[in-house]
Every structure is written in structure tokens, then in C-alpha cells.
Coordinates of C-alpha atoms in Angstrom, one line a residue:
X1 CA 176.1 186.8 123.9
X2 CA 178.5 188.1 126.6
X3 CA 176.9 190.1 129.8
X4 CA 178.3 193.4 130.8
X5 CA 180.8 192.7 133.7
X6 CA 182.5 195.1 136.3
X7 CA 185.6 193.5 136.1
X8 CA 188.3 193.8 133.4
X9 CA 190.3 190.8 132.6
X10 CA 193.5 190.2 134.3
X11 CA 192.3 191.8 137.4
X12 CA 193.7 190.2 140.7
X13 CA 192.2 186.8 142.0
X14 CA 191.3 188.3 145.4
X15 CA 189.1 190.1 143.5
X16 CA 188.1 187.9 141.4
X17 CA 186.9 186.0 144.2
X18 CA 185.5 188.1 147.0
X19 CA 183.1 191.2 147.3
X20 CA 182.0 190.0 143.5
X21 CA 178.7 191.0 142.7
X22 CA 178.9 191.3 139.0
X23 CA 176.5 189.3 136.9
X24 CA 177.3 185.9 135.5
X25 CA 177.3 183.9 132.4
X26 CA 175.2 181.2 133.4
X27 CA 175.7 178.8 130.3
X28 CA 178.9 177.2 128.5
X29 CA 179.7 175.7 125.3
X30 CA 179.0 172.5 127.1
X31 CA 176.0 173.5 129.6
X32 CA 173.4 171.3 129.1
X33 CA 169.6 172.2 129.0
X34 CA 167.4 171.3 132.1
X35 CA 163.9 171.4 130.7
X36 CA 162.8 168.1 131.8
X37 CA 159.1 168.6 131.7
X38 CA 156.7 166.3 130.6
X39 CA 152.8 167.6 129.4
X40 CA 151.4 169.7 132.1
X41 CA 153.9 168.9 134.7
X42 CA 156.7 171.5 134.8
X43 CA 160.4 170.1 136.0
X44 CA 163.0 172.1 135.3
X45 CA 166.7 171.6 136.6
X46 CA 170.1 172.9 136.9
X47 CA 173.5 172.6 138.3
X48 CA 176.9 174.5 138.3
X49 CA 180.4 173.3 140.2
X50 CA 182.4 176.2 142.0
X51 CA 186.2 175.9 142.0
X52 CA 188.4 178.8 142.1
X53 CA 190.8 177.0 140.2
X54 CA 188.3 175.4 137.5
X55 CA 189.7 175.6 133.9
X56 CA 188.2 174.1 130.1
X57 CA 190.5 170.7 131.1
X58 CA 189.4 169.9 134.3
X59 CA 188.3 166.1 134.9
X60 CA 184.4 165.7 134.6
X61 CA 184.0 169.4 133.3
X62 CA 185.4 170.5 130.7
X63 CA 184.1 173.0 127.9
X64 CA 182.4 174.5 131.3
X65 CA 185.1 177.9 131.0
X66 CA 184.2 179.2 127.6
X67 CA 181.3 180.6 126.1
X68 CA 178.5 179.5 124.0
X69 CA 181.0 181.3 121.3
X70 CA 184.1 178.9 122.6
X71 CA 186.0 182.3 123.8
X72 CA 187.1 182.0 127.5
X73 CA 185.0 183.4 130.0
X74 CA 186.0 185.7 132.5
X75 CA 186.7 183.9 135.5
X76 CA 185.2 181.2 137.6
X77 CA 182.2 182.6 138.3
X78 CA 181.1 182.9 134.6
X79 CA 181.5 179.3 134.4
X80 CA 181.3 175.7 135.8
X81 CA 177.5 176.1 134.5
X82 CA 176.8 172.0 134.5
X83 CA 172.8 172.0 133.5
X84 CA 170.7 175.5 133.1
X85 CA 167.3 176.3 131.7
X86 CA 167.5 179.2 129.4
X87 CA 165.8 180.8 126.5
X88 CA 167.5 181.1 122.9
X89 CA 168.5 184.6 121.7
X90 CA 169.3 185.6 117.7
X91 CA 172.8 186.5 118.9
X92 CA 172.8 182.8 119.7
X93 CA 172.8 181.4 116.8
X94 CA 174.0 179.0 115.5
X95 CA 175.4 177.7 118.2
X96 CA 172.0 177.2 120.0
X97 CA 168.9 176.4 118.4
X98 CA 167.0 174.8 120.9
X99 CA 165.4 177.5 123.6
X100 CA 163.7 176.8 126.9
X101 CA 160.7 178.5 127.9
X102 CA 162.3 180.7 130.3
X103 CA 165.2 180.7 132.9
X104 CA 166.8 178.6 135.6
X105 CA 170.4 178.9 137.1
X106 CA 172.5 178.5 139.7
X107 CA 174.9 181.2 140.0
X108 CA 178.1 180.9 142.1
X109 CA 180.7 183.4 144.2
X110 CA 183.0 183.8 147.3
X111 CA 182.9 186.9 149.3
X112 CA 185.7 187.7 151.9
X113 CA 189.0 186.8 151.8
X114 CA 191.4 183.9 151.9
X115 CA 194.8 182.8 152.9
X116 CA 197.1 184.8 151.4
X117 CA 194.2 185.9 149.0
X118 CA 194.9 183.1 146.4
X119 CA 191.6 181.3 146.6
X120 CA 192.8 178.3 147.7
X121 CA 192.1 178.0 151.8
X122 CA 189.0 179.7 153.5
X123 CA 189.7 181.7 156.3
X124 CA 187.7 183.4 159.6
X125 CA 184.6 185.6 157.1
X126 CA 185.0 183.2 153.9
X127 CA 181.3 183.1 152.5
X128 CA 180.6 180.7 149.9
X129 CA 177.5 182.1 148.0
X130 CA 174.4 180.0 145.7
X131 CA 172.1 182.7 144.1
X132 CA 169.3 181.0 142.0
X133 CA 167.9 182.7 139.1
X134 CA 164.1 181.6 137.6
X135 CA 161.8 182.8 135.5
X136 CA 159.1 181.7 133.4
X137 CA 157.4 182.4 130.1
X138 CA 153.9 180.9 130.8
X139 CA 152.2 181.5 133.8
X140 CA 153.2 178.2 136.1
X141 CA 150.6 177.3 138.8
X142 CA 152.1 176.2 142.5
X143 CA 155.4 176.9 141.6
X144 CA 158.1 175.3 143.7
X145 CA 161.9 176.2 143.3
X146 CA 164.3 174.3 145.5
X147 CA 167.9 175.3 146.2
X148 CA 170.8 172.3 147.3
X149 CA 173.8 173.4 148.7
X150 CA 177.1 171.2 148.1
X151 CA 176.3 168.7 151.0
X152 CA 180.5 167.9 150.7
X153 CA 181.3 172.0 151.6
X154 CA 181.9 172.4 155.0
X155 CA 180.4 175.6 156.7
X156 CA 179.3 176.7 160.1
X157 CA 175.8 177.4 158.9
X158 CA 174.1 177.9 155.7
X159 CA 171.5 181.2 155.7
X160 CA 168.6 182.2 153.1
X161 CA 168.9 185.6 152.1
X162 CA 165.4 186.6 150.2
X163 CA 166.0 188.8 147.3
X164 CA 165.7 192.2 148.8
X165 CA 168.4 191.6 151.0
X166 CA 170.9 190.4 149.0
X167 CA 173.5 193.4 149.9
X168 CA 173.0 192.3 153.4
X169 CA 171.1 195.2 155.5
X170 CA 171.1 197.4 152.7
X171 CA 167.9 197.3 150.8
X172 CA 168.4 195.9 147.1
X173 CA 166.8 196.3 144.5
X174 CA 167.1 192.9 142.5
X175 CA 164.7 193.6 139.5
X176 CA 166.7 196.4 138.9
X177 CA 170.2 194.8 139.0
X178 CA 168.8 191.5 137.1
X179 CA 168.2 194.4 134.1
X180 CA 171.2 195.9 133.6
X181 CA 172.7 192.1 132.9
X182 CA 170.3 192.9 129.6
X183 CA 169.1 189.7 127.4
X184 CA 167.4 187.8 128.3
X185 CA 167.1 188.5 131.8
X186 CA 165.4 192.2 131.1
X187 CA 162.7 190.3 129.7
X188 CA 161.5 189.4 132.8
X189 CA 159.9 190.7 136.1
X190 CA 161.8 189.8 139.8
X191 CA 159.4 191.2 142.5
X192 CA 161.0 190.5 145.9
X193 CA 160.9 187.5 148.0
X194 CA 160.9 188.6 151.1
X195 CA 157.4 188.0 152.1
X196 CA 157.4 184.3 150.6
X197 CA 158.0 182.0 154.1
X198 CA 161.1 179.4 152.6
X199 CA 161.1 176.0 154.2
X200 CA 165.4 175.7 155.4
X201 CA 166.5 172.8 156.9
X202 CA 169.8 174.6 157.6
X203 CA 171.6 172.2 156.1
X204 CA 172.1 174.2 152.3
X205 CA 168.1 172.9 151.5
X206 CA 165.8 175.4 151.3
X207 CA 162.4 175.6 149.3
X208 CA 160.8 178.2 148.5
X209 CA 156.6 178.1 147.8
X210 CA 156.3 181.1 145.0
X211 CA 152.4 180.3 144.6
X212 CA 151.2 180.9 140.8
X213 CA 153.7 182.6 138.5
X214 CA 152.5 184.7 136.1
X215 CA 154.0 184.8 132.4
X216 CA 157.1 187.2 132.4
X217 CA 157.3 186.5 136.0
X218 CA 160.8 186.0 138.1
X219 CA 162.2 185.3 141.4
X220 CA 165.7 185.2 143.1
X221 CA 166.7 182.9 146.1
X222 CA 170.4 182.6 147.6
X223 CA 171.8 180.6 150.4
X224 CA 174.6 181.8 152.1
X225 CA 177.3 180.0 153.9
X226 CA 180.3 180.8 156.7
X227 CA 182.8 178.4 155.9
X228 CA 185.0 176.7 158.3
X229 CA 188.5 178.1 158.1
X230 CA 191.1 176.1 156.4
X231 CA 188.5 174.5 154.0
X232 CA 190.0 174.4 150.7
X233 CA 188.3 176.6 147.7
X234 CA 189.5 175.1 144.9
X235 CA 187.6 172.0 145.2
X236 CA 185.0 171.0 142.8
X237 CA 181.6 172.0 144.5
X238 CA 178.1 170.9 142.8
X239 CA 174.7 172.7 143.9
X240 CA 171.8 172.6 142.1
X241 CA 167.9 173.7 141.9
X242 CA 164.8 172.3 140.7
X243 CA 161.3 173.9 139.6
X244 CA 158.0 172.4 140.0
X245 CA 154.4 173.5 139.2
X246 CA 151.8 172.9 136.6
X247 CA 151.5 174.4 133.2
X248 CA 148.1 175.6 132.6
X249 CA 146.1 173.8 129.2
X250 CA 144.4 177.0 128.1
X251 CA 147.8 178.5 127.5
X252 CA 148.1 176.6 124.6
X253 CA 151.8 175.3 125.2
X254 CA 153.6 172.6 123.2
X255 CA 152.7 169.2 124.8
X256 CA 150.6 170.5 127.2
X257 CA 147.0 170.2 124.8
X258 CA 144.0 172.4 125.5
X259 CA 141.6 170.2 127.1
X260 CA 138.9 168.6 124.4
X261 CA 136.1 170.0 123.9
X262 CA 132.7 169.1 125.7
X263 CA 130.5 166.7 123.9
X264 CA 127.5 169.2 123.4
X265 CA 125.3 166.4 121.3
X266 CA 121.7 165.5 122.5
X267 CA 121.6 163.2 125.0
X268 CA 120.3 159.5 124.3
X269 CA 116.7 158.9 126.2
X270 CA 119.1 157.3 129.2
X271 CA 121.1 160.4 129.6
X272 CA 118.5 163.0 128.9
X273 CA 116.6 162.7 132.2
X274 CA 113.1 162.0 130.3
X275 CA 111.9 158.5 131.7
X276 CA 111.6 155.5 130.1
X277 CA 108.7 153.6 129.4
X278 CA 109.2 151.9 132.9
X279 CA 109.6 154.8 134.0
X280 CA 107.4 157.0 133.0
X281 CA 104.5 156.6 135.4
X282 CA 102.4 155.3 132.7
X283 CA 101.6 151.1 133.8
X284 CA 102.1 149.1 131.9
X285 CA 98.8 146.5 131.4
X286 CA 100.3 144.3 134.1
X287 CA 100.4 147.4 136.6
X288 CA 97.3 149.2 135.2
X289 CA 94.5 147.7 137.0
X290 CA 93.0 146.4 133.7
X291 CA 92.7 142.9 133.5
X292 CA 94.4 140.5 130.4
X293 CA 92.5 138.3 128.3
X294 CA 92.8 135.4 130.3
X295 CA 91.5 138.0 133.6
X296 CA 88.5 139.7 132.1
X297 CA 85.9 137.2 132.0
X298 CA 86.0 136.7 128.0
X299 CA 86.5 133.2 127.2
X300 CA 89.9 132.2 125.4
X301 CA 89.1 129.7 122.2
X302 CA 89.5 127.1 124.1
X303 CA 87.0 127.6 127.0
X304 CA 84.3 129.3 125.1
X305 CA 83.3 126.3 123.5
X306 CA 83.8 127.1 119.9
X307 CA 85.3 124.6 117.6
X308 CA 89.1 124.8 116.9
X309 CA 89.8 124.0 113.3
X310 CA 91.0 120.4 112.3
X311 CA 93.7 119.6 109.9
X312 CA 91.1 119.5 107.1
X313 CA 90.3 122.8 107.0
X314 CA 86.5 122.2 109.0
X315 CA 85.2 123.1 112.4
X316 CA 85.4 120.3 114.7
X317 CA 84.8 120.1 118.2
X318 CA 87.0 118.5 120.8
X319 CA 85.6 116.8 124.0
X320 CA 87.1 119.6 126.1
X321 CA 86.2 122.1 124.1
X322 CA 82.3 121.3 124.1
X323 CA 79.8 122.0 127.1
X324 CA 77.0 119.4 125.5
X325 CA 77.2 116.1 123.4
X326 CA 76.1 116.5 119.9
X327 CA 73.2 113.3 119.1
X328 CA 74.3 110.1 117.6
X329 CA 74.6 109.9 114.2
X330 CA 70.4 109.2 112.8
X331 CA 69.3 109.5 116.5
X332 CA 66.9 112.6 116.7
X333 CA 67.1 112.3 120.5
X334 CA 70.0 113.7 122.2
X335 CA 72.4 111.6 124.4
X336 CA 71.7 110.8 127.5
X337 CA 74.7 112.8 129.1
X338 CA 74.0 115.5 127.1
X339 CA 72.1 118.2 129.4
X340 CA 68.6 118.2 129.3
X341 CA 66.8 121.8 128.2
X342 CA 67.0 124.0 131.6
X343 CA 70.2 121.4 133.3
X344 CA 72.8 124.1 133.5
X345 CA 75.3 121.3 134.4
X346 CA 74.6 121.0 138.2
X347 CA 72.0 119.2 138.5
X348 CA 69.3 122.1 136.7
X349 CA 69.5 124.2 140.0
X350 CA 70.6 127.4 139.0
X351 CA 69.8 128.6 142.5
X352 CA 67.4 131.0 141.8
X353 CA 69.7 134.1 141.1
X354 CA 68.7 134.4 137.2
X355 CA 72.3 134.1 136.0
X356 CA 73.3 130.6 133.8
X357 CA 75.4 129.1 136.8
X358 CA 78.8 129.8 134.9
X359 CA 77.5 128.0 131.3
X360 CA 78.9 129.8 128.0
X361 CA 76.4 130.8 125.1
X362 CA 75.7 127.2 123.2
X363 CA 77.4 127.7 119.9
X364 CA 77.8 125.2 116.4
X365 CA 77.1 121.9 116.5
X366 CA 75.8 122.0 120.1
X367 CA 73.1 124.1 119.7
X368 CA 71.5 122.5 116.3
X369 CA 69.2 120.0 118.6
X370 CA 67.8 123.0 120.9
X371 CA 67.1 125.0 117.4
X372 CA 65.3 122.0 115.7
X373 CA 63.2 121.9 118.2
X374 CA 62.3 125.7 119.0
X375 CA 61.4 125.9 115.1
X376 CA 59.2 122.6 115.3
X377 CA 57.2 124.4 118.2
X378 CA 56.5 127.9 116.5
X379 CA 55.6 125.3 113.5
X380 CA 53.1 124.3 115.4
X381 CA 51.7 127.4 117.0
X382 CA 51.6 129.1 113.5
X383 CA 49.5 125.9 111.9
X384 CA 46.9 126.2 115.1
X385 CA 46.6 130.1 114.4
X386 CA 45.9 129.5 110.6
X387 CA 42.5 126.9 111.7
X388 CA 41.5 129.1 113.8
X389 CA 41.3 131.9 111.3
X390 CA 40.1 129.8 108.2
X391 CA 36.8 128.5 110.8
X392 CA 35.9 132.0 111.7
X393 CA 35.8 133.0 107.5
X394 CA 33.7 129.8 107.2

């Protein structure tokens, strides 16, 4: 691809050099590409060297004076392109098959004159001139471009020109002249600069804060310079630029994924917000108020007297377990520290109150005696009602 140019070849090297404003080709056979971003994090970067006097063999830069076709390029200014981020066109091909996502250069150029308009030594009006080309093909959020000036070129002062004034006082239209270089820069948009606030050190650094670049969107910066007389020109001066910002995921960009997904699934009971068991405001029997076994008054097996099982298989009482001693073996009387009828266990004073003093319902073996006797009394009573009824008949 070769971009329209006012100048025919073999014109003169004053003009060549000074009141140039004819586009540039910003990449060589050798031009390297500056897409260095990694994921979401945009960093693009590029270079170019300015010499007047810069051919295909010079030191440290050759295959920086032809094009990407090998043919040489028209003068100095369509070359010495170090690094540059560019898209790839058809008319590329084959010599470029890898494309960048848009554009980033640093075009070069002299305006005024010089001595004996060679291009060789700067004289009083020599200006030195760094234009910076970007634009993007995905919308770029906080984009950053920075501009460095040769720190080893020697000039008065170094100026930022924002985009509408790059004819000086003469209101430019930049969108306009970026078009007619055609592809690929008339793919894109270049609204002016002029109200973005850059950050100039005045020192050739200046920064300039473009905010959120939409897709298809473009700017142009430039720093100019007045260089001290008697400086030489054909010197090999480097500048370069950089681009920051942030790709946005949605956009669905190479390496820049689309954020996963959120997990829609029910929640478990911990995540859900319903309360657990603990929490729930239902007590638990602890915090309920209502009392365990061993609080509510009902005798566990071992305090209510009856017998525990023994290893035979048959209910057997253990001293601890039992409230009153069983009689001897062929004794019909109880033992004498068994509790006699109406002792309930402190001394037979139940104090009056009608309750059993704290004894537990006599149960198996203990209460056989008590029994024994009861039936032998209603034995009794039932023989004295049958006399009675057989003298009346009589």
C-alpha cells in the first residue's frame, strides 16, 4: 500500500524537508509491531528515528527506507518507522499477515529552512516536528497516549500543538486531512483535541488524558520544537509514544474473556439467609424451659427403685437401688432396718403435710411383705362377715 503524496520524486531536499505536510508511510519492510498488550490491559508502543540523511544501510536501521513491498519510499519522512501499531489491509498481503487492532505512529518532519538548504545544520526558524497518530478498533476505557521527544535533540523549547491547530493559527481540519491519506486511516474518526488539557513538562513529554475511546475512534497530538541553530539534522533522532487504557470484557476481544457467568444455583441453608436450627428461634430442650429426664421429677432406673437386670437374665435388686430390705430368707418378719409400716425413712414423721416425705412407690420384691399382710387382714374381715351372716340364718 503506498499513500497519496504531494511530492513527486526527485523534487529538491529543501523541500523535501521543510513546509512538508504530506502524509507519511508510517511502516517499513522492517517496522516492527507495537501491540504489547496483555488481557484487558492495553499497551501499545511505537518509535521512528528522523535523519535527513537516513538510507536502507544505515547502522542500527536498516530495511527502515522501503516499503512493506521492498520498493524505496519517498524520502525521509516516509521512513525510519522503528515500532508502529497498525491494522493489516488485503493489499498487504503477503507480506503482513499479522494486524493490530488499530493504529499508533509517530510521524516525523522539519519545517523551515537550513544552511544552505541541504538538511544538514539547523538554522534561526528550524522546527523539528513529532505528530502522533492513534486510533482504536474497540472502545478503550481511560485512554492515555504519551508523546517523547528525542531527549539528545537540542531545541529552545518544545510546544504541544492540539490537533486543530496544527497549520498554526489557521484552523485545521485534521479528520479531514487524516482521510484523504485513505486506508486505513479513513476508517477511523479524529475529533479535535483541543479541549483535552495535556500534561507538558516542556521538555518533549507531554501526555495527553483522551478519557474513554469509542470503537472507530482517533486522535492526533504533535510536539513541536525551535531548534538551536547550528544543530545538525542528519543525526539519528528516536521519539516515541505509548497508549494505555483498559479493554472492556463485554467486547468480546481476543484474550480479554467475557467475565464468567454468575453462579445462579440455590443457595445451601448457610447462604440462603433461612436460619439454622440454632438459629431459628426455636430452643432447643436445653433453652426451652422444659426440663430433661434427669430435671422433671421422674425417677431415672436407678433412683426409682426398680430392679436393674443381672447377668442371668432376672430382676435383682442392688442395695442402692432398693428403699427397704427384703426379709431373710424363711423369716416372715421383716428386718429390723427395714422401715416399719408408716416410717417414711425419717424417723415416721412425715410432718403433717400429706405428701410421702420424698419416698418412691414400693415396687418388686420390696413390697411382697406389705401385700402378704394387707391380704391376710381383708382374710380376716371377710371370715368375721361370713359368721355373722350364717348366725342370723340360724
Amino acid at each position: 500500500m503506498k499513500l497519496p503524496s504531494k511530492l513527486a520524486a526527485g523534487s529538491a531536499v529543501a523541500a523535501l524537508v521543510f513546509g512538508l505536510a504530506s502524509p507519511a508511510l508510517a511502516t517499513n519492510l522492517k517496522t516492527k509491531h507495537g501491540n504489547e498488550t496483555v488481557g484487558c490491559n492495553v499497551a501499545w508502543d511505537a518509535s521512528a528515528v528522523m535523519n535527513t540523511q537516513l538510507t536502507n544501510k544505515t547502522e542500527g536501521y536498516s530495511g527502515l527506507m522501503v516499503d512493506r513491498n521492498g520498493d524505496p519510499v519517498n524520502g525521509f519522512t516516509n521512513g525510519g518507522y522503528i515500532k508502529s501499531v497498525w491494522p493489516t489491509n488485503e493489499e498487504d498481503e503477503p507480506h503482513y499477515t499479522k494486524g493490530d487492532p488499530g493504529l499508533l505512529e509517530v510521524t516525523h518532519f522539519y519545517n523551515g529552512g537550513s544552511e544552505d538548504n541541504k538538511g544538514l545544520v539547523a538554522v534561526k526558524g528550524t522546527q523539528p516536528n513529532w505528530r502522533t497518530v492513534v486510533a482504536t478498533d474497540y472502545a478503550i476505557k481511560n485512554a492515555k497516549v504519551t508523546l517523547h521527544a528525542p531527549a539528545d535533540m537540542k531545541v529552545e523549547a518544545w510546544s504541544y500543538l492540539p490537533s486543530d491547530r496544527l497549520n498554526g493559527d489557521t484552523p485545521f481540519d485534521v479528520n479531514g486531512y487524516l482521510h484523504k491519506w485513505g486506508k486505513p486511516y479513513d476508517s477511523y474518526t479524529y475529533p479535535s483535541t483541543a479541549e483535552k488539557v495535556a500534561s507538558d513538562d516542556g521538555n518533549g513529554n507531554v501526555t495527553l488524558d483522551l478519557g474513554d475511546l469509542n470503537a472507530k475512534d482517533g486522535r492526533v497530538l504533535q510536539l513541536t520544537g525551535q531548534m538551536i541553530p547550528g544543530e545538525r539534522m542528519d543525526q539519528n533522532y528516536v521519539a516515541s509514544a505509548t497508549l494505555t487504557g483498559e479493554y472492556d470484557p463485554e467486547a468480546g476481544i481476543k484474550d480479554c474473556p467475557t467475565p464468567a457467568p454468575t453462579d445462579t444455583s440455590d443457595p445451601t441453608p448457610s447462604e440462603s439467609g433461612e436460619p439454622t436450627p440454632s438459629e431459628s428461634g426455636n430452643p432447643t430442650p436445653s433453652e426451652s424451659g422444659e426440663p430433661t429426664p434427669s430435671q422433671s421429677g421422674n425417677p431415672t432406673p436407678s433412683e426409682s427403685g426398680t430392679a436393674t437386670p443381672s447377668a442371668s437374665g432376672s430382676a435383682t435388686a442392688t442395695p442402692l437401688e432398693s428403699t427397704t430390705s427384703a426379709p431373710a430368707p424363711g423369716s416372715d418378719a421383716p428386718s429390723d432396718d427395714a422401715p416399719q409400716p408408716g416410717d417414711n425413712g425419717d424417723g415416721g414423721d412425715n410432718g403433717g403435710d400429706g405428701d410421702n416425705g420424698g419416698n418412691l412407690p414400693r415396687t418388686g420384691s420390696d413390697a411382697v411383705a406389705p401385700l402378704l399382710a394387707a391380704g391376710g387382714a381383708l382374710l380376716l374381715v371377710g371370715a368375721g362377715v361370713l359368721l355373722v351372716a350364717r348366725r342370723r340364718r340360724s
